[in-house]
mmCIF file of C-alpha atoms in Angstrom:
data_model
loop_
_atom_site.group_PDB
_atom_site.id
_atom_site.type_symbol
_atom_site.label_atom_id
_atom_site.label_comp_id
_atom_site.label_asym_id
_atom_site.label_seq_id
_atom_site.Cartn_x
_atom_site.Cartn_y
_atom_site.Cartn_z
ATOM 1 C CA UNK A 1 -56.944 57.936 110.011
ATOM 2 C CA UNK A 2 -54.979 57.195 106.779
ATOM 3 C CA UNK A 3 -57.481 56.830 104.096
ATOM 4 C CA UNK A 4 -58.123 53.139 102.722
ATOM 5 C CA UNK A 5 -55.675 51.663 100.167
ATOM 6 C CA UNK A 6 -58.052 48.495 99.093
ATOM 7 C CA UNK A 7 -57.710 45.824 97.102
ATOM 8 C CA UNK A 8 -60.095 44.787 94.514
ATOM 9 C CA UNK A 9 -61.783 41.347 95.444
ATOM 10 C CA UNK A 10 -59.028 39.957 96.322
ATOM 11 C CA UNK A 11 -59.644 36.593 97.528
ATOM 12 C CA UNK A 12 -57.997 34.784 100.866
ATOM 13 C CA UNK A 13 -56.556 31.142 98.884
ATOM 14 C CA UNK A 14 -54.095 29.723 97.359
ATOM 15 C CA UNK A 15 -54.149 30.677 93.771
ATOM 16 C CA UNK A 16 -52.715 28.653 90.813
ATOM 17 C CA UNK A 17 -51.408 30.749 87.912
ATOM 18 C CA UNK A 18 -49.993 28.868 84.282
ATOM 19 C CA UNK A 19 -47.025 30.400 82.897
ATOM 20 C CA UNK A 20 -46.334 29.548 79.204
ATOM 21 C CA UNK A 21 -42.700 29.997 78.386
ATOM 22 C CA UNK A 22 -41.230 29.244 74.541
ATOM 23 C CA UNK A 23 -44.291 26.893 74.023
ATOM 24 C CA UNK A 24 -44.155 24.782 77.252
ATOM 25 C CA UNK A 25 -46.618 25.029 79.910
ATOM 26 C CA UNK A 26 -45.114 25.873 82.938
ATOM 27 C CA UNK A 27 -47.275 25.764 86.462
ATOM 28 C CA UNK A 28 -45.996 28.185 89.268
ATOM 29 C CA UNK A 29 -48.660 28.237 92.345
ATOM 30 C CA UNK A 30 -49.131 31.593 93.389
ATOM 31 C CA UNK A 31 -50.434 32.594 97.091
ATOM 32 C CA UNK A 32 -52.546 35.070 98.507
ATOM 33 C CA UNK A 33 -52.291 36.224 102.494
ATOM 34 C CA UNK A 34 -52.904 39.414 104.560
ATOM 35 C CA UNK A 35 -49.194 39.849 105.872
ATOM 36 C CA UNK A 36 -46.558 42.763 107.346
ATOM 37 C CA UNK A 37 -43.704 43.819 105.602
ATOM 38 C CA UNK A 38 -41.124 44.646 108.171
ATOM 39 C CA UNK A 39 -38.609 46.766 107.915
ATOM 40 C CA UNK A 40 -36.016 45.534 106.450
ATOM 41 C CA UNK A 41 -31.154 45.443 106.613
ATOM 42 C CA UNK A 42 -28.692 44.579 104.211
ATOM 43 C CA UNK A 43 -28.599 41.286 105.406
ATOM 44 C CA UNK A 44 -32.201 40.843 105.398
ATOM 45 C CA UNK A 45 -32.864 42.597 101.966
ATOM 46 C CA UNK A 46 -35.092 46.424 102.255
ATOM 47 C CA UNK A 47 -37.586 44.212 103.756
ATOM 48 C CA UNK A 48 -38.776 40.731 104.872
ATOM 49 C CA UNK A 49 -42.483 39.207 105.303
ATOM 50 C CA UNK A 50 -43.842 37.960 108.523
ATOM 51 C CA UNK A 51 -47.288 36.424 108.304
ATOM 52 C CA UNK A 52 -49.931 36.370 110.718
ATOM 53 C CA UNK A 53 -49.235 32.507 111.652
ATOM 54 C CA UNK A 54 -45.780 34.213 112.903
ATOM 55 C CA UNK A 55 -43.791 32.563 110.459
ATOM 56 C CA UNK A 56 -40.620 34.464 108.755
ATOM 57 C CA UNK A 57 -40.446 34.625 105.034
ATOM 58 C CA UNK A 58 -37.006 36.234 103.299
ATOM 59 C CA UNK A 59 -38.191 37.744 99.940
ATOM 60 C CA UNK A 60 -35.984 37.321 96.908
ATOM 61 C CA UNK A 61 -36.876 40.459 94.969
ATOM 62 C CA UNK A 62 -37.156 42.602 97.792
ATOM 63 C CA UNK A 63 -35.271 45.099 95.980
ATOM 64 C CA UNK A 64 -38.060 45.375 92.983
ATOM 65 C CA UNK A 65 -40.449 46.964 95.287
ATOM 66 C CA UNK A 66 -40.316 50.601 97.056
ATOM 67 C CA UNK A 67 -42.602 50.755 100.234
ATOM 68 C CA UNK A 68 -43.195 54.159 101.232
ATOM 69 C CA UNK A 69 -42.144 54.996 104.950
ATOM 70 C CA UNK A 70 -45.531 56.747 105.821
ATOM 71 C CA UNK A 71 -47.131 53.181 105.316
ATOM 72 C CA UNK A 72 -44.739 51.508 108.293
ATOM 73 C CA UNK A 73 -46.389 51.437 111.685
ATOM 74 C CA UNK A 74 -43.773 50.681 114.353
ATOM 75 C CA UNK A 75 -41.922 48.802 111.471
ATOM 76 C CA UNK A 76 -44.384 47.066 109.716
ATOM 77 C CA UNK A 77 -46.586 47.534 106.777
ATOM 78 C CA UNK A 78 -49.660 45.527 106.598
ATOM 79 C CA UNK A 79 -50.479 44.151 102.851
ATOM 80 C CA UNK A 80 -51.718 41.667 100.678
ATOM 81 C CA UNK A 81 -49.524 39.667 99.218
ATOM 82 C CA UNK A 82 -49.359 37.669 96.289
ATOM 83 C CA UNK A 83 -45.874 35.524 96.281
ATOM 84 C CA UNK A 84 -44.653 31.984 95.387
ATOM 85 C CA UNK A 85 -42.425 29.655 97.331
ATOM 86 C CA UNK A 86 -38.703 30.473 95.878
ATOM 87 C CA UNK A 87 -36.354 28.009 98.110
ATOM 88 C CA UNK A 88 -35.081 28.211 101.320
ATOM 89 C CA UNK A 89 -32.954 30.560 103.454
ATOM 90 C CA UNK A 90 -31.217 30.459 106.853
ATOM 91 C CA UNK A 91 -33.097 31.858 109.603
ATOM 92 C CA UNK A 92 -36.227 31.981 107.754
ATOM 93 C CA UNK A 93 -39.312 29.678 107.747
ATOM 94 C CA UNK A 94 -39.001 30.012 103.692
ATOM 95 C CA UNK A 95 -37.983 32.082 101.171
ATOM 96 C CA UNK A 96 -40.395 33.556 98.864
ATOM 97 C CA UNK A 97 -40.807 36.061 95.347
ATOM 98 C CA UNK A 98 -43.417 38.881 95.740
ATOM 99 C CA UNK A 99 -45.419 38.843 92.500
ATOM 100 C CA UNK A 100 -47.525 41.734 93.857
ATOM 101 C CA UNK A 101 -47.930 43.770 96.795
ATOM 102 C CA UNK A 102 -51.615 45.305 97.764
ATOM 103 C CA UNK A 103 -50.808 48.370 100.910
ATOM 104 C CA UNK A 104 -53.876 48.109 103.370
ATOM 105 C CA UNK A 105 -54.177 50.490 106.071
ATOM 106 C CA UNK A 106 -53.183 50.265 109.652
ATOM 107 C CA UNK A 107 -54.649 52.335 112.527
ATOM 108 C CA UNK A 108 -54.558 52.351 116.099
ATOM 109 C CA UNK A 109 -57.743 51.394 118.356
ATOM 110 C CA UNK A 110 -58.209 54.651 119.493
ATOM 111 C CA UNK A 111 -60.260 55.428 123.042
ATOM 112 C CA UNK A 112 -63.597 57.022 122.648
ATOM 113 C CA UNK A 113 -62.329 59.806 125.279
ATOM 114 C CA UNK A 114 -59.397 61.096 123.972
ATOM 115 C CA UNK A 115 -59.984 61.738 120.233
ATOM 116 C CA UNK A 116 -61.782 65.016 119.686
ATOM 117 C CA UNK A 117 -63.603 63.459 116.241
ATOM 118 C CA UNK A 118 -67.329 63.117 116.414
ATOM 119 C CA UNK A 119 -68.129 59.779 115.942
ATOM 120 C CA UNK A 120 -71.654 59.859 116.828
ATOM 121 C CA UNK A 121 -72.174 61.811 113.526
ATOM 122 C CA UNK A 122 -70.173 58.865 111.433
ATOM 123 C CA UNK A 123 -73.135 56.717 110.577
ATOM 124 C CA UNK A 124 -72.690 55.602 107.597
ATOM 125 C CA UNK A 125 -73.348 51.533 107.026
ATOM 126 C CA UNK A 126 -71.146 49.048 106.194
ATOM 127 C CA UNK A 127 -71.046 44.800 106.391
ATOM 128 C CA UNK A 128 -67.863 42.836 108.081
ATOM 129 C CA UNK A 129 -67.393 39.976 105.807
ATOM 130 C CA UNK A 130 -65.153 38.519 108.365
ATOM 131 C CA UNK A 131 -62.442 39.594 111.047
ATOM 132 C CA UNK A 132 -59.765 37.910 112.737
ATOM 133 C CA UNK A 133 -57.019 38.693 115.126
ATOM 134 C CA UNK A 134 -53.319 37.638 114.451
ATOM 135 C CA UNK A 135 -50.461 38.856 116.559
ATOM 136 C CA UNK A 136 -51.321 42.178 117.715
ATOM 137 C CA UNK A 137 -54.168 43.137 114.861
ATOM 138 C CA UNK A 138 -57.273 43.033 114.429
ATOM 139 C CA UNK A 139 -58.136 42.484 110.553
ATOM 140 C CA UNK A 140 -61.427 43.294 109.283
ATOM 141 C CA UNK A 141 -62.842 42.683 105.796
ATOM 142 C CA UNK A 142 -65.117 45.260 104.833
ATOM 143 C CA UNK A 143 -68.191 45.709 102.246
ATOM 144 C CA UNK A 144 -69.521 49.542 101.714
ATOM 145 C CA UNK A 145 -71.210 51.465 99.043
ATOM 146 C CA UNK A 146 -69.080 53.813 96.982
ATOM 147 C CA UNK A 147 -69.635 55.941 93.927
ATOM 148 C CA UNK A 148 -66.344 57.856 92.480
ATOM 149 C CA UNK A 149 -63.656 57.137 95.342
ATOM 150 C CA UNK A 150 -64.059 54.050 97.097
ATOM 151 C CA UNK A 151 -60.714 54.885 98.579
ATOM 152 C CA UNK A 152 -61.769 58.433 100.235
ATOM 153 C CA UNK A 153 -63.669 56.422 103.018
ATOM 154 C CA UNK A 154 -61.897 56.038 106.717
ATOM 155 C CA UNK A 155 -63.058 53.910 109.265
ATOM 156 C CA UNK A 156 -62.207 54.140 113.020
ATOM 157 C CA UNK A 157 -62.102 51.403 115.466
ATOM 158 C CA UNK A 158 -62.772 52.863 119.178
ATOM 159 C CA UNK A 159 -62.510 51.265 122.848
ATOM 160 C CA UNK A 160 -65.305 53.287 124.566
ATOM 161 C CA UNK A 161 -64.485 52.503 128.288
ATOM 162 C CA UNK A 162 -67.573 53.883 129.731
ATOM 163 C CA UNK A 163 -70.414 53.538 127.372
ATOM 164 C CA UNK A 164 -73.370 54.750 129.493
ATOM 165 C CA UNK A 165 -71.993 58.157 129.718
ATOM 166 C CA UNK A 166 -73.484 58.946 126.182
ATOM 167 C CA UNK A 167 -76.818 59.988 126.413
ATOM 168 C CA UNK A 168 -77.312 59.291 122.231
ATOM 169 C CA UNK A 169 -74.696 57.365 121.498
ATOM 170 C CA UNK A 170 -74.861 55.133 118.281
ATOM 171 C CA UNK A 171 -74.156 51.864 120.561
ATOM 172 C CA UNK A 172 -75.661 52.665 123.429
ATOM 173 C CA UNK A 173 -78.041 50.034 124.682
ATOM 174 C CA UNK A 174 -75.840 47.449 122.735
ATOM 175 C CA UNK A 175 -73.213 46.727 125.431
ATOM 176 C CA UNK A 176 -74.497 43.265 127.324
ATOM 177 C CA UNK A 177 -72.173 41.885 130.115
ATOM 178 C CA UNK A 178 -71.854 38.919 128.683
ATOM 179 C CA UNK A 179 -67.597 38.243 128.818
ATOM 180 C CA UNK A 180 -66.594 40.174 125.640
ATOM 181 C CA UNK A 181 -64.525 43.259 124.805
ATOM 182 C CA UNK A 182 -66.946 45.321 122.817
ATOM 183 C CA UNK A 183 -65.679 47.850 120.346
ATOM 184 C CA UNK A 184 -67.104 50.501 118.239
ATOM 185 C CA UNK A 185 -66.628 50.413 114.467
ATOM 186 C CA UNK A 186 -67.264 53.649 112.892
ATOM 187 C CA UNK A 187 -67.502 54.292 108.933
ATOM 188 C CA UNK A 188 -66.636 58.169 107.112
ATOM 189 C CA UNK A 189 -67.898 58.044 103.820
ATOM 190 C CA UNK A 190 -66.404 61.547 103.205
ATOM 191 C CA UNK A 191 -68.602 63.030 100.246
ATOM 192 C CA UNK A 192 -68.829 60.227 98.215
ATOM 193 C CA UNK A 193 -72.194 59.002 97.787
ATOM 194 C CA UNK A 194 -73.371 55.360 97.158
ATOM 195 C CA UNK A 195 -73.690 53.694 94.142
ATOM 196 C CA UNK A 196 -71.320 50.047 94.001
ATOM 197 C CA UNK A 197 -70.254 48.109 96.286
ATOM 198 C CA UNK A 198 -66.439 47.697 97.240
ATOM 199 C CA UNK A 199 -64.517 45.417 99.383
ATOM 200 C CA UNK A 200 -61.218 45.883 101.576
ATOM 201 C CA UNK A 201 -59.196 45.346 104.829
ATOM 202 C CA UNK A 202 -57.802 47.229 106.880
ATOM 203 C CA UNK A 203 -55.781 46.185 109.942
ATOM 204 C CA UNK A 204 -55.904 47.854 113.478
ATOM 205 C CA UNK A 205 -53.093 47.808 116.154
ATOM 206 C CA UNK A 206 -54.576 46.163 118.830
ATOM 207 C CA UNK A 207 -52.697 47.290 122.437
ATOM 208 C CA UNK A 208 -54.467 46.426 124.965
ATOM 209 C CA UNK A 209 -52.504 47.830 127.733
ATOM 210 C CA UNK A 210 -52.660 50.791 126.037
ATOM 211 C CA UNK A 211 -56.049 50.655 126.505
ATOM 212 C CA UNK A 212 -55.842 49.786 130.587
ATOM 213 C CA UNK A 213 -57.458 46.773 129.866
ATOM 214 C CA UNK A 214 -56.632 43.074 130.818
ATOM 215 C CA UNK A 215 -57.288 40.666 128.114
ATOM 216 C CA UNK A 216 -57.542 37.836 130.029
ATOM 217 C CA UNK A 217 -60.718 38.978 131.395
ATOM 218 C CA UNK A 218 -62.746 38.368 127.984
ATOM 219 C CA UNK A 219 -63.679 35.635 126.161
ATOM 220 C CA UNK A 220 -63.458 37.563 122.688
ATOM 221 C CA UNK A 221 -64.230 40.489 120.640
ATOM 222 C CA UNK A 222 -67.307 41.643 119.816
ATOM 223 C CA UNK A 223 -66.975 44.505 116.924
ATOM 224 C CA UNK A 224 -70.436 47.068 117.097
ATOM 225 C CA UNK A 225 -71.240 48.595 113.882
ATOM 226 C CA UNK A 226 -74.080 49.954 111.446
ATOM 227 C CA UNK A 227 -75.257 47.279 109.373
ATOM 228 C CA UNK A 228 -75.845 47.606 105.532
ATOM 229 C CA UNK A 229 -78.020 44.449 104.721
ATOM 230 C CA UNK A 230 -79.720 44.793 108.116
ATOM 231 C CA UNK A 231 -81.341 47.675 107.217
ATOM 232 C CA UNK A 232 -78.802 50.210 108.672
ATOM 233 C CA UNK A 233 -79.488 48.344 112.255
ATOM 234 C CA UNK A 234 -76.997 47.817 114.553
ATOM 235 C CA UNK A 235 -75.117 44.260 114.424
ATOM 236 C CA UNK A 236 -72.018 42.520 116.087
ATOM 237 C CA UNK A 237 -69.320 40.596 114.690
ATOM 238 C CA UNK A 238 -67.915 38.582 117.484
ATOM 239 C CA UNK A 239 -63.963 37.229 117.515
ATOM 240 C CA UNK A 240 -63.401 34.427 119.501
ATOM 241 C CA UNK A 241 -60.191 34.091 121.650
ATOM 242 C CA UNK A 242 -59.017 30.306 121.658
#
């Protein structure tokens, strides 16, 4: 996994920003979202914005920002946004101007069986201060402890298909049939060592077919994990479907 690119404390709202110019107040309101930059043409400008409520936005100073290729996943690169409305353009829902741009990473779910990590031995805690699914990703917001590098921590998100096989495995016990997909979310510290608490995202490419499994068989999501204010216990986040 890509190591995190975070964002400090960035909030999920609509923020409103004044802008004196020459001695007169002027009030632009500025936006915050978790979105993907896709990809972009000449006709479309090096990239455009879709958002997770699939609407289209055309960005007017597309050209003021470089997004590294490594960050794309199948043509997108998930990030945090901050933008104003700027007009209107054909084919678009709206047209907007990127004030800043916050790179989040994006990972597969992987399946417990075919990657040759350990994840057993990942068992460092962590909180979910709230998850969602839009399009195809599941978006997490994460709390964990840090010291020098908050940003040398990876975390994996694994489809186990057959959890009673493990004989000590971290979730084992913790699967109940009760209608959801459960999934394993697993936390690398690396070296660092905790001292101060950080926040992030980080988005996961959610496939299920890639997975073999059928959606419409569950009711929702139910994310397993290593709690940090539960006294390193395991806890659930659960993500309803509609």
């Amino acid at each position: 996994m890509r190591k995190l690119i975070a964002f400090a404390t960035m909030i999920f709202a609509a923020a409103t920003l004044n802008i004196s110019c020459e001695g007169v107040e002027n009030k632009v309101d500025y936006h915050a979202d978790l979105a993907s930059l896709v990809d972009g043409t000449p006709e479309s400008g090096n990239f455009y914005v879709i958002f997770d409520d699939n609407q289209k936005a055309y960005v007017t100073n597309s050209n003021q920002f470089t997004i590294p290729k490594e960050a794309y996943t199948d043509g997108e690169a998930r990030a945090i946004i901050q933008y104003s409305i700027d007009g209107s353009k054909s084919g678009y829902d709206k047209s907007i101007k990127l004030a800043s741009i916050y790179p989040i990473v994006t990972d597969p779910v992987y399946i417990k069986t075919e990657n040759p990590l350990d994840f057993n031995s990942m068992k460092a805690s962590f909180d979910i201060s709230n998850a969602y699914i839009a399009r195809d990703y599941i978006n997490i917001g994460l709390k964990y402890m840090y010291n020098e590098n908050p940003t040398s921590h990876s975390f994996y998100l694994i489809y186990n298909a057959d959890p009673d096989s493990e004989k000590d495995g971290l979730f084992k016990g913790h699967y109940m049939n009760d209608g959801y997909l459960h999934l394993e979310l697993f936390h690398d510290p690396g070296r660092d060592i905790n001292v101060e608490t950080y926040e992030s995202y980080v988005s996961f490419k959610f496939k299920p077919e890639d997975l073999e499994v059928n959606i419409d068989d569950y009711v929702g999501i139910k994310l397993l994990y290593r709690s940090l204010k539960d006294n390193n216990n395991i806890n659930e986040f659960t993500i309803k479907f509609k």
